[in-house]
Amino acid sequence: ARYSRNLELDPIGRWLKIYTSWQYGESQFTLQLPKSKIWTIDLFSGRAQFKAENIQSRLHLWLGKGEVQVENCRGIFSVTSGNADVRLKRFSEIETPEVSLLPREDRHLRMDDPESWEEWGEDWAQWGGEFGEKFLRRFFGQTPGTTTGINIQTGKGDIKLEEINAKSCVIRAARGDARLKRGEVGSLDMKIIAGDIESESCLPTGDWNLRANRGDIKLSLPADTSARLDVTTRHGDIHSKTPLVRVTRQGPESWHGNRMVGSIGTKI
């Protein structure tokens, strides 16, 4: 490990807390974990560059600002950040055991739990770019939930998922582009306020819901995919190489735009 600030180790039961002083400066350390076990890792940082390779873990990250790279890993992954680029490559979802949470009175920071993202609605999009310090105040007291699969929530930043295999995936971003490339995803719920969504050769094995308030959506599916398509735009055009039928009764979501439906494949 290399660091320019004091690095402190604080064992609490089966937990090992690793933290640095609050003095100004940078810290860097490498943690090597045996591959034979499944680990629970919680990282809290105002600014960080995080990289994980070849581990099995239930991984929760809370970052004000930074970069996240996870490669050749298995388990459960979640990140909440005000401003971060997130990249997952060759990640597979597997069941991970539940573990007891770190006692609140022993946490380095103690604050009331915030409201959920769902209760905030779209307010988080307005302060996505300046989320950093607000994020630290609101989120450091949050306890890890029962997240399954992949869960990514960012105020600002690009998201890239490549060669992933997950039963469930939830992505929320205020500003930034999201890209999926190859792999299989069961339930996918993705919403981008301002940015583009692109999925290339990623096989859906469950229901997908992709939404971009201000941006383009490009969906390229594997040749053997079977699915029903329901495509709606409030303002904009729909272009499809798959034959689609225009729906005359469009509903409130497409009042000023278009709605088209269709199907591909034979096993639906």
PDB file of C-alpha atoms in Angstrom:
ATOM      1  CA  ALA A   1       0.000   0.000   0.000  1.00  0.00           C
ATOM      2  CA  ARG A   2       1.179   3.534  -0.763  1.00  0.00           C
ATOM      3  CA  TYR A   3      -0.396   6.563   0.841  1.00  0.00           C
ATOM      4  CA  SER A   4       0.450  10.143   1.783  1.00  0.00           C
ATOM      5  CA  ARG A   5      -2.013  10.382   4.665  1.00  0.00           C
ATOM      6  CA  ASN A   6      -2.358   8.215   7.754  1.00  0.00           C
ATOM      7  CA  LEU A   7      -3.990   4.870   6.953  1.00  0.00           C
ATOM      8  CA  GLU A   8      -5.902   3.360   9.874  1.00  0.00           C
ATOM      9  CA  LEU A   9      -7.128  -0.218  10.371  1.00  0.00           C
ATOM     10  CA  ASP A  10     -10.012  -0.865  12.740  1.00  0.00           C
ATOM     11  CA  PRO A  11     -11.272  -4.495  13.046  1.00  0.00           C
ATOM     12  CA  ILE A  12     -14.893  -4.730  14.255  1.00  0.00           C
ATOM     13  CA  GLY A  13     -16.093  -8.319  14.488  1.00  0.00           C
ATOM     14  CA  ARG A  14     -15.884  -9.755  10.974  1.00  0.00           C
ATOM     15  CA  TRP A  15     -15.503  -6.254   9.502  1.00  0.00           C
ATOM     16  CA  LEU A  16     -12.224  -4.536   8.776  1.00  0.00           C
ATOM     17  CA  LYS A  17     -12.515  -0.768   8.455  1.00  0.00           C
ATOM     18  CA  ILE A  18      -9.781   0.879   6.402  1.00  0.00           C
ATOM     19  CA  TYR A  19      -9.838   4.658   6.364  1.00  0.00           C
ATOM     20  CA  THR A  20      -7.589   7.669   6.093  1.00  0.00           C
ATOM     21  CA  SER A  21      -7.450  10.882   8.034  1.00  0.00           C
ATOM     22  CA  TRP A  22      -9.519  13.873   6.959  1.00  0.00           C
ATOM     23  CA  GLN A  23      -6.429  15.940   6.211  1.00  0.00           C
ATOM     24  CA  TYR A  24      -6.010  17.273   2.692  1.00  0.00           C
ATOM     25  CA  GLY A  25      -4.091  14.961   0.400  1.00  0.00           C
ATOM     26  CA  GLU A  26      -4.248  11.752  -1.576  1.00  0.00           C
ATOM     27  CA  SER A  27      -4.145   8.117  -0.546  1.00  0.00           C
ATOM     28  CA  GLN A  28      -3.564   4.986  -2.593  1.00  0.00           C
ATOM     29  CA  PHE A  29      -3.662   1.384  -1.497  1.00  0.00           C
ATOM     30  CA  THR A  30      -4.160  -2.070  -2.993  1.00  0.00           C
ATOM     31  CA  LEU A  31      -6.219  -4.733  -1.261  1.00  0.00           C
ATOM     32  CA  GLN A  32      -5.607  -8.335  -2.322  1.00  0.00           C
ATOM     33  CA  LEU A  33      -8.405 -10.791  -1.532  1.00  0.00           C
ATOM     34  CA  PRO A  34      -8.478 -14.594  -1.978  1.00  0.00           C
ATOM     35  CA  LYS A  35     -10.624 -15.607  -4.946  1.00  0.00           C
ATOM     36  CA  SER A  36     -12.068 -18.636  -3.149  1.00  0.00           C
ATOM     37  CA  LYS A  37     -14.366 -16.544  -0.910  1.00  0.00           C
ATOM     38  CA  ILE A  38     -17.191 -14.088  -1.541  1.00  0.00           C
ATOM     39  CA  TRP A  39     -16.510 -10.713   0.064  1.00  0.00           C
ATOM     40  CA  THR A  40     -18.643  -7.759   1.076  1.00  0.00           C
ATOM     41  CA  ILE A  41     -16.980  -4.457   0.237  1.00  0.00           C
ATOM     42  CA  ASP A  42     -18.420  -1.023   1.070  1.00  0.00           C
ATOM     43  CA  LEU A  43     -16.488   2.006  -0.140  1.00  0.00           C
ATOM     44  CA  PHE A  44     -17.271   5.595   0.906  1.00  0.00           C
ATOM     45  CA  SER A  45     -15.227   8.378  -0.683  1.00  0.00           C
ATOM     46  CA  GLY A  46     -15.606  11.983  -1.719  1.00  0.00           C
ATOM     47  CA  ARG A  47     -13.251  11.499  -4.676  1.00  0.00           C
ATOM     48  CA  ALA A  48     -11.784   8.189  -5.778  1.00  0.00           C
ATOM     49  CA  GLN A  49     -10.511   6.066  -8.633  1.00  0.00           C
ATOM     50  CA  PHE A  50     -11.635   2.520  -7.936  1.00  0.00           C
ATOM     51  CA  LYS A  51     -10.603  -0.620  -9.793  1.00  0.00           C
ATOM     52  CA  ALA A  52     -11.549  -4.217  -9.026  1.00  0.00           C
ATOM     53  CA  GLU A  53     -10.341  -7.314 -10.849  1.00  0.00           C
ATOM     54  CA  ASN A  54     -10.919 -11.048 -10.467  1.00  0.00           C
ATOM     55  CA  ILE A  55     -12.912 -11.103  -7.220  1.00  0.00           C
ATOM     56  CA  GLN A  56     -16.251 -12.441  -6.009  1.00  0.00           C
ATOM     57  CA  SER A  57     -18.045  -9.832  -3.937  1.00  0.00           C
ATOM     58  CA  ARG A  58     -21.137  -7.938  -2.877  1.00  0.00           C
ATOM     59  CA  LEU A  59     -19.750  -4.553  -3.845  1.00  0.00           C
ATOM     60  CA  HIS A  60     -21.334  -1.234  -2.811  1.00  0.00           C
ATOM     61  CA  LEU A  61     -19.731   2.091  -3.768  1.00  0.00           C
ATOM     62  CA  TRP A  62     -20.746   5.589  -2.657  1.00  0.00           C
ATOM     63  CA  LEU A  63     -18.653   8.250  -4.407  1.00  0.00           C
ATOM     64  CA  GLY A  64     -18.920  11.991  -4.687  1.00  0.00           C
ATOM     65  CA  LYS A  65     -16.778  12.013  -7.821  1.00  0.00           C
ATOM     66  CA  GLY A  66     -14.462   9.580  -9.525  1.00  0.00           C
ATOM     67  CA  GLU A  67     -13.983   6.635 -11.868  1.00  0.00           C
ATOM     68  CA  VAL A  68     -15.067   3.024 -11.396  1.00  0.00           C
ATOM     69  CA  GLN A  69     -13.691   0.020 -13.309  1.00  0.00           C
ATOM     70  CA  VAL A  70     -14.774  -3.524 -12.521  1.00  0.00           C
ATOM     71  CA  GLU A  71     -13.428  -6.347 -14.673  1.00  0.00           C
ATOM     72  CA  ASN A  72     -13.616 -10.153 -14.564  1.00  0.00           C
ATOM     73  CA  CYS A  73     -15.695 -10.128 -11.377  1.00  0.00           C
ATOM     74  CA  ARG A  74     -18.692 -12.062 -10.086  1.00  0.00           C
ATOM     75  CA  GLY A  75     -21.325 -11.185  -7.500  1.00  0.00           C
ATOM     76  CA  ILE A  76     -23.553  -8.148  -6.942  1.00  0.00           C
ATOM     77  CA  PHE A  77     -22.587  -4.582  -7.833  1.00  0.00           C
ATOM     78  CA  SER A  78     -24.046  -1.192  -6.961  1.00  0.00           C
ATOM     79  CA  VAL A  79     -22.711   2.350  -7.190  1.00  0.00           C
ATOM     80  CA  THR A  80     -24.220   5.700  -6.280  1.00  0.00           C
ATOM     81  CA  SER A  81     -22.263   8.775  -7.334  1.00  0.00           C
ATOM     82  CA  GLY A  82     -22.672  12.440  -8.091  1.00  0.00           C
ATOM     83  CA  ASN A  83     -20.158  12.463 -10.914  1.00  0.00           C
ATOM     84  CA  ALA A  84     -18.463   9.283 -12.081  1.00  0.00           C
ATOM     85  CA  ASP A  85     -17.708   7.229 -15.164  1.00  0.00           C
ATOM     86  CA  VAL A  86     -18.588   3.572 -14.559  1.00  0.00           C
ATOM     87  CA  ARG A  87     -17.308   0.617 -16.587  1.00  0.00           C
ATOM     88  CA  LEU A  88     -18.133  -3.049 -16.041  1.00  0.00           C
ATOM     89  CA  LYS A  89     -16.483  -5.652 -18.241  1.00  0.00           C
ATOM     90  CA  ARG A  90     -17.011  -9.403 -18.025  1.00  0.00           C
ATOM     91  CA  PHE A  91     -19.183  -9.257 -14.919  1.00  0.00           C
ATOM     92  CA  SER A  92     -21.519 -12.092 -13.897  1.00  0.00           C
ATOM     93  CA  GLU A  93     -24.245 -11.908 -11.283  1.00  0.00           C
ATOM     94  CA  ILE A  94     -24.156 -14.679  -8.682  1.00  0.00           C
ATOM     95  CA  GLU A  95     -25.866 -15.138  -5.341  1.00  0.00           C
ATOM     96  CA  THR A  96     -23.942 -13.676  -2.431  1.00  0.00           C
ATOM     97  CA  PRO A  97     -24.648 -14.345   1.251  1.00  0.00           C
ATOM     98  CA  GLU A  98     -26.219 -11.658   3.403  1.00  0.00           C
ATOM     99  CA  VAL A  99     -23.917 -10.317   6.099  1.00  0.00           C
ATOM    100  CA  SER A 100     -24.527  -8.264   9.211  1.00  0.00           C
ATOM    101  CA  LEU A 101     -24.208  -4.524   8.668  1.00  0.00           C
ATOM    102  CA  LEU A 102     -21.519  -2.465  10.306  1.00  0.00           C
ATOM    103  CA  PRO A 103     -23.077  -1.017  13.495  1.00  0.00           C
ATOM    104  CA  ARG A 104     -24.215   2.558  12.906  1.00  0.00           C
ATOM    105  CA  GLU A 105     -22.503   3.822  16.037  1.00  0.00           C
ATOM    106  CA  ASP A 106     -19.197   2.485  14.703  1.00  0.00           C
ATOM    107  CA  ARG A 107     -19.369   4.103  11.280  1.00  0.00           C
ATOM    108  CA  HIS A 108     -16.886   6.792  10.432  1.00  0.00           C
ATOM    109  CA  LEU A 109     -19.763   9.100   9.548  1.00  0.00           C
ATOM    110  CA  ARG A 110     -23.174   9.015  11.237  1.00  0.00           C
ATOM    111  CA  MET A 111     -26.088  10.735   9.530  1.00  0.00           C
ATOM    112  CA  ASP A 112     -29.768  10.101   9.017  1.00  0.00           C
ATOM    113  CA  ASP A 113     -30.718   7.839   6.151  1.00  0.00           C
ATOM    114  CA  PRO A 114     -31.835   9.804   3.069  1.00  0.00           C
ATOM    115  CA  GLU A 115     -34.992   9.420   1.114  1.00  0.00           C
ATOM    116  CA  SER A 116     -34.907   6.879  -1.669  1.00  0.00           C
ATOM    117  CA  TRP A 117     -34.196   7.917  -5.264  1.00  0.00           C
ATOM    118  CA  GLU A 118     -37.708   6.929  -6.217  1.00  0.00           C
ATOM    119  CA  GLU A 119     -39.181   9.372  -3.707  1.00  0.00           C
ATOM    120  CA  TRP A 120     -37.043  12.151  -5.128  1.00  0.00           C
ATOM    121  CA  GLY A 121     -38.568  11.614  -8.561  1.00  0.00           C
ATOM    122  CA  GLU A 122     -36.608  13.564 -11.171  1.00  0.00           C
ATOM    123  CA  ASP A 123     -35.320  16.243  -8.787  1.00  0.00           C
ATOM    124  CA  TRP A 124     -31.922  14.570  -8.716  1.00  0.00           C
ATOM    125  CA  ALA A 125     -31.438  15.435 -12.383  1.00  0.00           C
ATOM    126  CA  GLN A 126     -31.378  19.154 -11.570  1.00  0.00           C
ATOM    127  CA  TRP A 127     -28.422  18.920  -9.250  1.00  0.00           C
ATOM    128  CA  GLY A 128     -26.600  16.048 -10.959  1.00  0.00           C
ATOM    129  CA  GLY A 129     -23.652  18.188 -12.005  1.00  0.00           C
ATOM    130  CA  GLU A 130     -23.104  19.669  -8.529  1.00  0.00           C
ATOM    131  CA  PHE A 131     -24.021  16.551  -6.596  1.00  0.00           C
ATOM    132  CA  GLY A 132     -20.618  16.025  -4.921  1.00  0.00           C
ATOM    133  CA  GLU A 133     -20.804  17.672  -1.516  1.00  0.00           C
ATOM    134  CA  LYS A 134     -24.553  17.250  -1.269  1.00  0.00           C
ATOM    135  CA  PHE A 135     -24.043  13.578  -1.914  1.00  0.00           C
ATOM    136  CA  LEU A 136     -21.557  13.289   0.941  1.00  0.00           C
ATOM    137  CA  ARG A 137     -23.954  14.924   3.387  1.00  0.00           C
ATOM    138  CA  ARG A 138     -26.968  12.864   2.394  1.00  0.00           C
ATOM    139  CA  PHE A 139     -25.566   9.445   1.593  1.00  0.00           C
ATOM    140  CA  PHE A 140     -22.808   8.579   3.995  1.00  0.00           C
ATOM    141  CA  GLY A 141     -25.347   7.428   6.548  1.00  0.00           C
ATOM    142  CA  GLN A 142     -27.185   5.158   4.115  1.00  0.00           C
ATOM    143  CA  THR A 143     -27.102   1.459   4.873  1.00  0.00           C
ATOM    144  CA  PRO A 144     -26.527  -1.045   2.068  1.00  0.00           C
ATOM    145  CA  GLY A 145     -29.806  -2.444   0.826  1.00  0.00           C
ATOM    146  CA  THR A 146     -30.726  -5.806  -0.604  1.00  0.00           C
ATOM    147  CA  THR A 147     -29.622  -4.869  -4.098  1.00  0.00           C
ATOM    148  CA  THR A 148     -29.465  -7.708  -6.569  1.00  0.00           C
ATOM    149  CA  GLY A 149     -27.664  -7.806  -9.874  1.00  0.00           C
ATOM    150  CA  ILE A 150     -26.365  -4.443 -11.069  1.00  0.00           C
ATOM    151  CA  ASN A 151     -27.582  -1.104  -9.689  1.00  0.00           C
ATOM    152  CA  ILE A 152     -26.021   2.147 -10.956  1.00  0.00           C
ATOM    153  CA  GLN A 153     -27.208   5.653 -10.015  1.00  0.00           C
ATOM    154  CA  THR A 154     -25.217   8.700 -11.076  1.00  0.00           C
ATOM    155  CA  GLY A 155     -25.801  12.414 -11.314  1.00  0.00           C
ATOM    156  CA  LYS A 156     -23.300  12.784 -14.141  1.00  0.00           C
ATOM    157  CA  GLY A 157     -21.038  10.442 -16.074  1.00  0.00           C
ATOM    158  CA  ASP A 158     -20.935   7.749 -18.752  1.00  0.00           C
ATOM    159  CA  ILE A 159     -21.830   4.122 -18.108  1.00  0.00           C
ATOM    160  CA  LYS A 160     -20.397   1.199 -20.101  1.00  0.00           C
ATOM    161  CA  LEU A 161     -21.373  -2.430 -19.555  1.00  0.00           C
ATOM    162  CA  GLU A 162     -19.601  -5.023 -21.700  1.00  0.00           C
ATOM    163  CA  GLU A 163     -19.950  -8.802 -21.704  1.00  0.00           C
ATOM    164  CA  ILE A 164     -22.153  -8.938 -18.637  1.00  0.00           C
ATOM    165  CA  ASN A 165     -24.486 -11.669 -17.456  1.00  0.00           C
ATOM    166  CA  ALA A 166     -27.098 -10.470 -14.985  1.00  0.00           C
ATOM    167  CA  LYS A 167     -30.637 -11.377 -13.935  1.00  0.00           C
ATOM    168  CA  SER A 168     -31.479  -7.769 -13.116  1.00  0.00           C
ATOM    169  CA  CYS A 169     -29.999  -4.362 -13.911  1.00  0.00           C
ATOM    170  CA  VAL A 170     -31.194  -0.898 -12.853  1.00  0.00           C
ATOM    171  CA  ILE A 171     -29.524   2.239 -14.223  1.00  0.00           C
ATOM    172  CA  ARG A 172     -30.373   5.870 -13.439  1.00  0.00           C
ATOM    173  CA  ALA A 173     -28.361   8.821 -14.738  1.00  0.00           C
ATOM    174  CA  ALA A 174     -29.089  12.537 -14.880  1.00  0.00           C
ATOM    175  CA  ARG A 175     -26.494  13.433 -17.515  1.00  0.00           C
ATOM    176  CA  GLY A 176     -24.402  10.972 -19.462  1.00  0.00           C
ATOM    177  CA  ASP A 177     -24.477   8.215 -22.047  1.00  0.00           C
ATOM    178  CA  ALA A 178     -25.118   4.536 -21.339  1.00  0.00           C
ATOM    179  CA  ARG A 179     -23.869   1.679 -23.513  1.00  0.00           C
ATOM    180  CA  LEU A 180     -24.373  -2.084 -23.328  1.00  0.00           C
ATOM    181  CA  LYS A 181     -22.306  -4.394 -25.487  1.00  0.00           C
ATOM    182  CA  ARG A 182     -22.706  -8.155 -25.654  1.00  0.00           C
ATOM    183  CA  GLY A 183     -23.808 -10.410 -22.815  1.00  0.00           C
ATOM    184  CA  GLU A 184     -27.233 -11.333 -21.393  1.00  0.00           C
ATOM    185  CA  VAL A 185     -29.498  -9.283 -19.144  1.00  0.00           C
ATOM    186  CA  GLY A 186     -32.818 -10.386 -17.678  1.00  0.00           C
ATOM    187  CA  SER A 187     -34.801  -7.483 -16.215  1.00  0.00           C
ATOM    188  CA  LEU A 188     -33.379  -4.148 -17.401  1.00  0.00           C
ATOM    189  CA  ASP A 189     -34.720  -0.795 -16.191  1.00  0.00           C
ATOM    190  CA  MET A 190     -32.732   2.128 -17.592  1.00  0.00           C
ATOM    191  CA  LYS A 191     -33.578   5.815 -17.444  1.00  0.00           C
ATOM    192  CA  ILE A 192     -31.375   8.681 -18.656  1.00  0.00           C
ATOM    193  CA  ILE A 193     -32.527  12.278 -18.248  1.00  0.00           C
ATOM    194  CA  ALA A 194     -30.086  13.837 -20.746  1.00  0.00           C
ATOM    195  CA  GLY A 195     -27.981  11.453 -22.791  1.00  0.00           C
ATOM    196  CA  ASP A 196     -27.991   8.627 -25.309  1.00  0.00           C
ATOM    197  CA  ILE A 197     -28.648   4.924 -24.782  1.00  0.00           C
ATOM    198  CA  GLU A 198     -27.074   2.258 -26.994  1.00  0.00           C
ATOM    199  CA  SER A 199     -27.354  -1.516 -26.727  1.00  0.00           C
ATOM    200  CA  GLU A 200     -25.338  -3.663 -29.128  1.00  0.00           C
ATOM    201  CA  SER A 201     -25.648  -7.464 -29.337  1.00  0.00           C
ATOM    202  CA  CYS A 202     -26.858  -7.799 -25.743  1.00  0.00           C
ATOM    203  CA  LEU A 203     -29.484 -10.544 -25.398  1.00  0.00           C
ATOM    204  CA  PRO A 204     -32.608  -9.685 -23.360  1.00  0.00           C
ATOM    205  CA  THR A 205     -33.849 -12.658 -21.325  1.00  0.00           C
ATOM    206  CA  GLY A 206     -36.575 -10.679 -19.529  1.00  0.00           C
ATOM    207  CA  ASP A 207     -38.455  -7.376 -19.754  1.00  0.00           C
ATOM    208  CA  TRP A 208     -36.471  -4.318 -20.806  1.00  0.00           C
ATOM    209  CA  ASN A 209     -37.562  -0.729 -20.194  1.00  0.00           C
ATOM    210  CA  LEU A 210     -35.304   1.894 -21.813  1.00  0.00           C
ATOM    211  CA  ARG A 211     -36.093   5.591 -21.501  1.00  0.00           C
ATOM    212  CA  ALA A 212     -34.182   8.742 -22.467  1.00  0.00           C
ATOM    213  CA  ASN A 213     -35.919  12.059 -21.744  1.00  0.00           C
ATOM    214  CA  ARG A 214     -33.546  14.009 -23.994  1.00  0.00           C
ATOM    215  CA  GLY A 215     -31.452  11.769 -26.177  1.00  0.00           C
ATOM    216  CA  ASP A 216     -31.395   8.966 -28.728  1.00  0.00           C
ATOM    217  CA  ILE A 217     -31.924   5.255 -28.145  1.00  0.00           C
ATOM    218  CA  LYS A 218     -30.219   2.759 -30.439  1.00  0.00           C
ATOM    219  CA  LEU A 219     -31.074  -0.918 -29.995  1.00  0.00           C
ATOM    220  CA  SER A 220     -29.280  -3.648 -31.939  1.00  0.00           C
ATOM    221  CA  LEU A 221     -30.309  -7.157 -30.848  1.00  0.00           C
ATOM    222  CA  PRO A 222     -28.714 -10.558 -31.547  1.00  0.00           C
ATOM    223  CA  ALA A 223     -30.133 -12.389 -34.573  1.00  0.00           C
ATOM    224  CA  ASP A 224     -31.793 -15.139 -32.498  1.00  0.00           C
ATOM    225  CA  THR A 225     -33.731 -12.729 -30.249  1.00  0.00           C
ATOM    226  CA  SER A 226     -37.487 -13.172 -29.832  1.00  0.00           C
ATOM    227  CA  ALA A 227     -39.317 -10.185 -28.353  1.00  0.00           C
ATOM    228  CA  ARG A 228     -42.275  -7.839 -28.511  1.00  0.00           C
ATOM    229  CA  LEU A 229     -41.386  -4.217 -29.199  1.00  0.00           C
ATOM    230  CA  ASP A 230     -43.258  -1.127 -28.007  1.00  0.00           C
ATOM    231  CA  VAL A 231     -41.498   2.047 -29.154  1.00  0.00           C
ATOM    232  CA  THR A 232     -42.714   5.499 -28.147  1.00  0.00           C
ATOM    233  CA  THR A 233     -41.366   8.997 -28.677  1.00  0.00           C
ATOM    234  CA  ARG A 234     -42.766  12.299 -27.432  1.00  0.00           C
ATOM    235  CA  HIS A 235     -40.698  14.400 -29.809  1.00  0.00           C
ATOM    236  CA  GLY A 236     -38.677  12.705 -32.510  1.00  0.00           C
ATOM    237  CA  ASP A 237     -38.648   9.984 -35.121  1.00  0.00           C
ATOM    238  CA  ILE A 238     -38.602   6.195 -35.014  1.00  0.00           C
ATOM    239  CA  HIS A 239     -36.408   4.254 -37.447  1.00  0.00           C
ATOM    240  CA  SER A 240     -36.523   0.462 -37.456  1.00  0.00           C
ATOM    241  CA  LYS A 241     -35.224  -2.286 -39.742  1.00  0.00           C
ATOM    242  CA  THR A 242     -37.835  -4.549 -38.132  1.00  0.00           C
ATOM    243  CA  PRO A 243     -41.369  -4.004 -39.501  1.00  0.00           C
ATOM    244  CA  LEU A 244     -43.438  -2.079 -36.964  1.00  0.00           C
ATOM    245  CA  VAL A 245     -47.101  -1.032 -36.938  1.00  0.00           C
ATOM    246  CA  ARG A 246     -48.109   2.491 -36.010  1.00  0.00           C
ATOM    247  CA  VAL A 247     -50.583   2.744 -33.134  1.00  0.00           C
ATOM    248  CA  THR A 248     -53.241   5.388 -33.748  1.00  0.00           C
ATOM    249  CA  ARG A 249     -54.335   5.667 -30.117  1.00  0.00           C
ATOM    250  CA  GLN A 250     -50.983   6.636 -28.723  1.00  0.00           C
ATOM    251  CA  GLY A 251     -51.651   7.655 -25.137  1.00  0.00           C
ATOM    252  CA  PRO A 252     -50.259  10.593 -23.100  1.00  0.00           C
ATOM    253  CA  GLU A 253     -46.614   9.489 -23.340  1.00  0.00           C
ATOM    254  CA  SER A 254     -46.574   9.982 -27.117  1.00  0.00           C
ATOM    255  CA  TRP A 255     -49.154  12.771 -27.540  1.00  0.00           C
ATOM    256  CA  HIS A 256     -46.846  14.857 -29.757  1.00  0.00           C
ATOM    257  CA  GLY A 257     -44.796  11.972 -31.108  1.00  0.00           C
ATOM    258  CA  ASN A 258     -45.184   8.440 -32.383  1.00  0.00           C
ATOM    259  CA  ARG A 259     -45.851   4.997 -31.049  1.00  0.00           C
ATOM    260  CA  MET A 260     -45.138   1.806 -32.958  1.00  0.00           C
ATOM    261  CA  VAL A 261     -45.330  -1.858 -31.978  1.00  0.00           C
ATOM    262  CA  GLY A 262     -44.129  -5.112 -33.480  1.00  0.00           C
ATOM    263  CA  SER A 263     -42.332  -8.367 -32.789  1.00  0.00           C
ATOM    264  CA  ILE A 264     -39.171 -10.158 -33.813  1.00  0.00           C
ATOM    265  CA  GLY A 265     -38.353 -13.843 -33.695  1.00  0.00           C
ATOM    266  CA  THR A 266     -40.783 -16.718 -33.322  1.00  0.00           C
ATOM    267  CA  LYS A 267     -40.665 -17.768 -29.648  1.00  0.00           C
ATOM    268  CA  ILE A 268     -42.605 -15.093 -27.783  1.00  0.00           C
TER     269      ILE A 268
END
